Amino acid sequence: MSTAAPGAPAAAGVASPCINVCRMDAASGLCEGCLRTIDEIAAWGTMADDEKRAVWHQLEQRRAGRGAALHRRSEVARGDASAASKGA
């Protein structure tokens, strides 16, 4: 089983997470497309593969946290406050 992050082929180096949706969200400080910080984006070209894999790992955590937050917001919007409070 490979430990490489999705989109990160082992033999060819670590692929960029950029999906060409490049807009910085002022509230979160993250790119709306790839969820990287401006510092991560700027440094990507000079990062070692281990550093890039660490960023990929952080992106997975950000996506998971973002999904949970969106789920809680949709529960509140539906009026299911008891379910939403379980995730808080």
PDB file of C-alpha atoms in Angstrom:
ATOM      1  CA  MET A   1       0.000   0.000   0.000  1.00  0.00           C
ATOM      2  CA  SER A   2       1.378   3.401  -0.981  1.00  0.00           C
ATOM      3  CA  THR A   3       1.697   6.179   1.582  1.00  0.00           C
ATOM      4  CA  ALA A   4       1.772   8.912  -1.079  1.00  0.00           C
ATOM      5  CA  ALA A   5      -0.965  11.507  -0.899  1.00  0.00           C
ATOM      6  CA  PRO A   6      -3.616  11.537  -3.634  1.00  0.00           C
ATOM      7  CA  GLY A   7      -2.239  13.293  -6.685  1.00  0.00           C
ATOM      8  CA  ALA A   8       1.319  12.688  -5.528  1.00  0.00           C
ATOM      9  CA  PRO A   9       2.988  10.058  -7.734  1.00  0.00           C
ATOM     10  CA  ALA A  10       6.020   8.563  -5.986  1.00  0.00           C
ATOM     11  CA  ALA A  11       8.372   8.217  -8.964  1.00  0.00           C
ATOM     12  CA  ALA A  12       7.772  11.629 -10.557  1.00  0.00           C
ATOM     13  CA  GLY A  13       7.861  13.731  -7.400  1.00  0.00           C
ATOM     14  CA  VAL A  14       4.931  15.257  -5.582  1.00  0.00           C
ATOM     15  CA  ALA A  15       2.211  16.808  -7.731  1.00  0.00           C
ATOM     16  CA  SER A  16       0.897  20.264  -6.979  1.00  0.00           C
ATOM     17  CA  PRO A  17      -2.550  20.422  -5.363  1.00  0.00           C
ATOM     18  CA  CYS A  18      -3.425  23.438  -7.537  1.00  0.00           C
ATOM     19  CA  ILE A  19      -6.700  22.979  -9.448  1.00  0.00           C
ATOM     20  CA  ASN A  20      -6.580  26.396 -11.166  1.00  0.00           C
ATOM     21  CA  VAL A  21      -9.261  27.943  -8.949  1.00  0.00           C
ATOM     22  CA  CYS A  22      -6.943  30.554  -7.512  1.00  0.00           C
ATOM     23  CA  ARG A  23      -8.816  32.873  -5.159  1.00  0.00           C
ATOM     24  CA  MET A  24      -7.720  33.643  -1.626  1.00  0.00           C
ATOM     25  CA  ASP A  25     -10.463  33.632   0.996  1.00  0.00           C
ATOM     26  CA  ALA A  26      -9.872  36.637   3.243  1.00  0.00           C
ATOM     27  CA  ALA A  27     -11.586  35.056   6.254  1.00  0.00           C
ATOM     28  CA  SER A  28      -9.643  31.784   6.253  1.00  0.00           C
ATOM     29  CA  GLY A  29      -6.448  32.876   4.507  1.00  0.00           C
ATOM     30  CA  LEU A  30      -6.734  29.809   2.259  1.00  0.00           C
ATOM     31  CA  CYS A  31      -6.983  29.426  -1.495  1.00  0.00           C
ATOM     32  CA  GLU A  32     -10.570  28.504  -2.354  1.00  0.00           C
ATOM     33  CA  GLY A  33      -9.344  25.926  -4.877  1.00  0.00           C
ATOM     34  CA  CYS A  34      -6.517  24.009  -3.221  1.00  0.00           C
ATOM     35  CA  LEU A  35      -6.892  25.158   0.420  1.00  0.00           C
ATOM     36  CA  ARG A  36      -3.226  26.158   0.710  1.00  0.00           C
ATOM     37  CA  THR A  37      -2.031  29.294   2.455  1.00  0.00           C
ATOM     38  CA  ILE A  38      -0.300  31.984   0.410  1.00  0.00           C
ATOM     39  CA  ASP A  39       3.004  30.973   2.049  1.00  0.00           C
ATOM     40  CA  GLU A  40       2.511  27.323   1.042  1.00  0.00           C
ATOM     41  CA  ILE A  41       1.694  28.364  -2.522  1.00  0.00           C
ATOM     42  CA  ALA A  42       4.727  30.661  -2.758  1.00  0.00           C
ATOM     43  CA  ALA A  43       7.128  28.087  -1.323  1.00  0.00           C
ATOM     44  CA  TRP A  44       5.823  25.038  -3.238  1.00  0.00           C
ATOM     45  CA  GLY A  45       8.427  25.223  -6.024  1.00  0.00           C
ATOM     46  CA  THR A  46      11.341  25.165  -3.587  1.00  0.00           C
ATOM     47  CA  MET A  47       9.944  22.621  -1.100  1.00  0.00           C
ATOM     48  CA  ALA A  48      11.495  19.186  -0.740  1.00  0.00           C
ATOM     49  CA  ASP A  49       9.179  16.257  -1.488  1.00  0.00           C
ATOM     50  CA  ASP A  50       8.797  15.503   2.238  1.00  0.00           C
ATOM     51  CA  GLU A  51       7.635  19.073   2.840  1.00  0.00           C
ATOM     52  CA  LYS A  52       5.172  18.809  -0.058  1.00  0.00           C
ATOM     53  CA  ARG A  53       3.777  15.573   1.347  1.00  0.00           C
ATOM     54  CA  ALA A  54       3.348  17.319   4.711  1.00  0.00           C
ATOM     55  CA  VAL A  55       1.333  20.069   2.981  1.00  0.00           C
ATOM     56  CA  TRP A  56      -0.811  17.395   1.273  1.00  0.00           C
ATOM     57  CA  HIS A  57      -1.486  15.882   4.712  1.00  0.00           C
ATOM     58  CA  GLN A  58      -2.524  19.298   6.058  1.00  0.00           C
ATOM     59  CA  LEU A  59      -4.813  19.768   3.048  1.00  0.00           C
ATOM     60  CA  GLU A  60      -6.558  16.482   3.818  1.00  0.00           C
ATOM     61  CA  GLN A  61      -7.146  17.687   7.381  1.00  0.00           C
ATOM     62  CA  ARG A  62      -8.414  21.047   6.146  1.00  0.00           C
ATOM     63  CA  ARG A  63     -10.823  19.355   3.729  1.00  0.00           C
ATOM     64  CA  ALA A  64     -12.121  17.093   6.499  1.00  0.00           C
ATOM     65  CA  GLY A  65     -12.621  20.068   8.840  1.00  0.00           C
ATOM     66  CA  ARG A  66     -14.238  22.100   6.104  1.00  0.00           C
ATOM     67  CA  GLY A  67     -16.650  19.272   5.289  1.00  0.00           C
ATOM     68  CA  ALA A  68     -17.657  18.905   8.929  1.00  0.00           C
ATOM     69  CA  ALA A  69     -18.245  22.652   9.231  1.00  0.00           C
ATOM     70  CA  LEU A  70     -20.376  22.695   6.077  1.00  0.00           C
ATOM     71  CA  HIS A  71     -22.382  19.733   7.366  1.00  0.00           C
ATOM     72  CA  ARG A  72     -23.040  21.505  10.695  1.00  0.00           C
ATOM     73  CA  ARG A  73     -24.131  24.672   8.873  1.00  0.00           C
ATOM     74  CA  SER A  74     -26.581  22.730   6.697  1.00  0.00           C
ATOM     75  CA  GLU A  75     -28.077  21.072   9.805  1.00  0.00           C
ATOM     76  CA  VAL A  76     -28.602  24.478  11.406  1.00  0.00           C
ATOM     77  CA  ALA A  77     -30.147  25.812   8.194  1.00  0.00           C
ATOM     78  CA  ARG A  78     -32.597  22.872   8.226  1.00  0.00           C
ATOM     79  CA  GLY A  79     -33.450  23.628  11.849  1.00  0.00           C
ATOM     80  CA  ASP A  80     -31.758  20.511  13.229  1.00  0.00           C
ATOM     81  CA  ALA A  81     -29.903  22.381  15.979  1.00  0.00           C
ATOM     82  CA  SER A  82     -29.645  19.280  18.210  1.00  0.00           C
ATOM     83  CA  ALA A  83     -27.686  17.400  15.515  1.00  0.00           C
ATOM     84  CA  ALA A  84     -25.541  20.439  14.821  1.00  0.00           C
ATOM     85  CA  SER A  85     -24.653  20.855  18.491  1.00  0.00           C
ATOM     86  CA  LYS A  86     -23.309  17.290  18.623  1.00  0.00           C
ATOM     87  CA  GLY A  87     -20.505  18.279  16.250  1.00  0.00           C
ATOM     88  CA  ALA A  88     -19.590  21.431  18.141  1.00  0.00           C
TER      89      ALA A  88
END
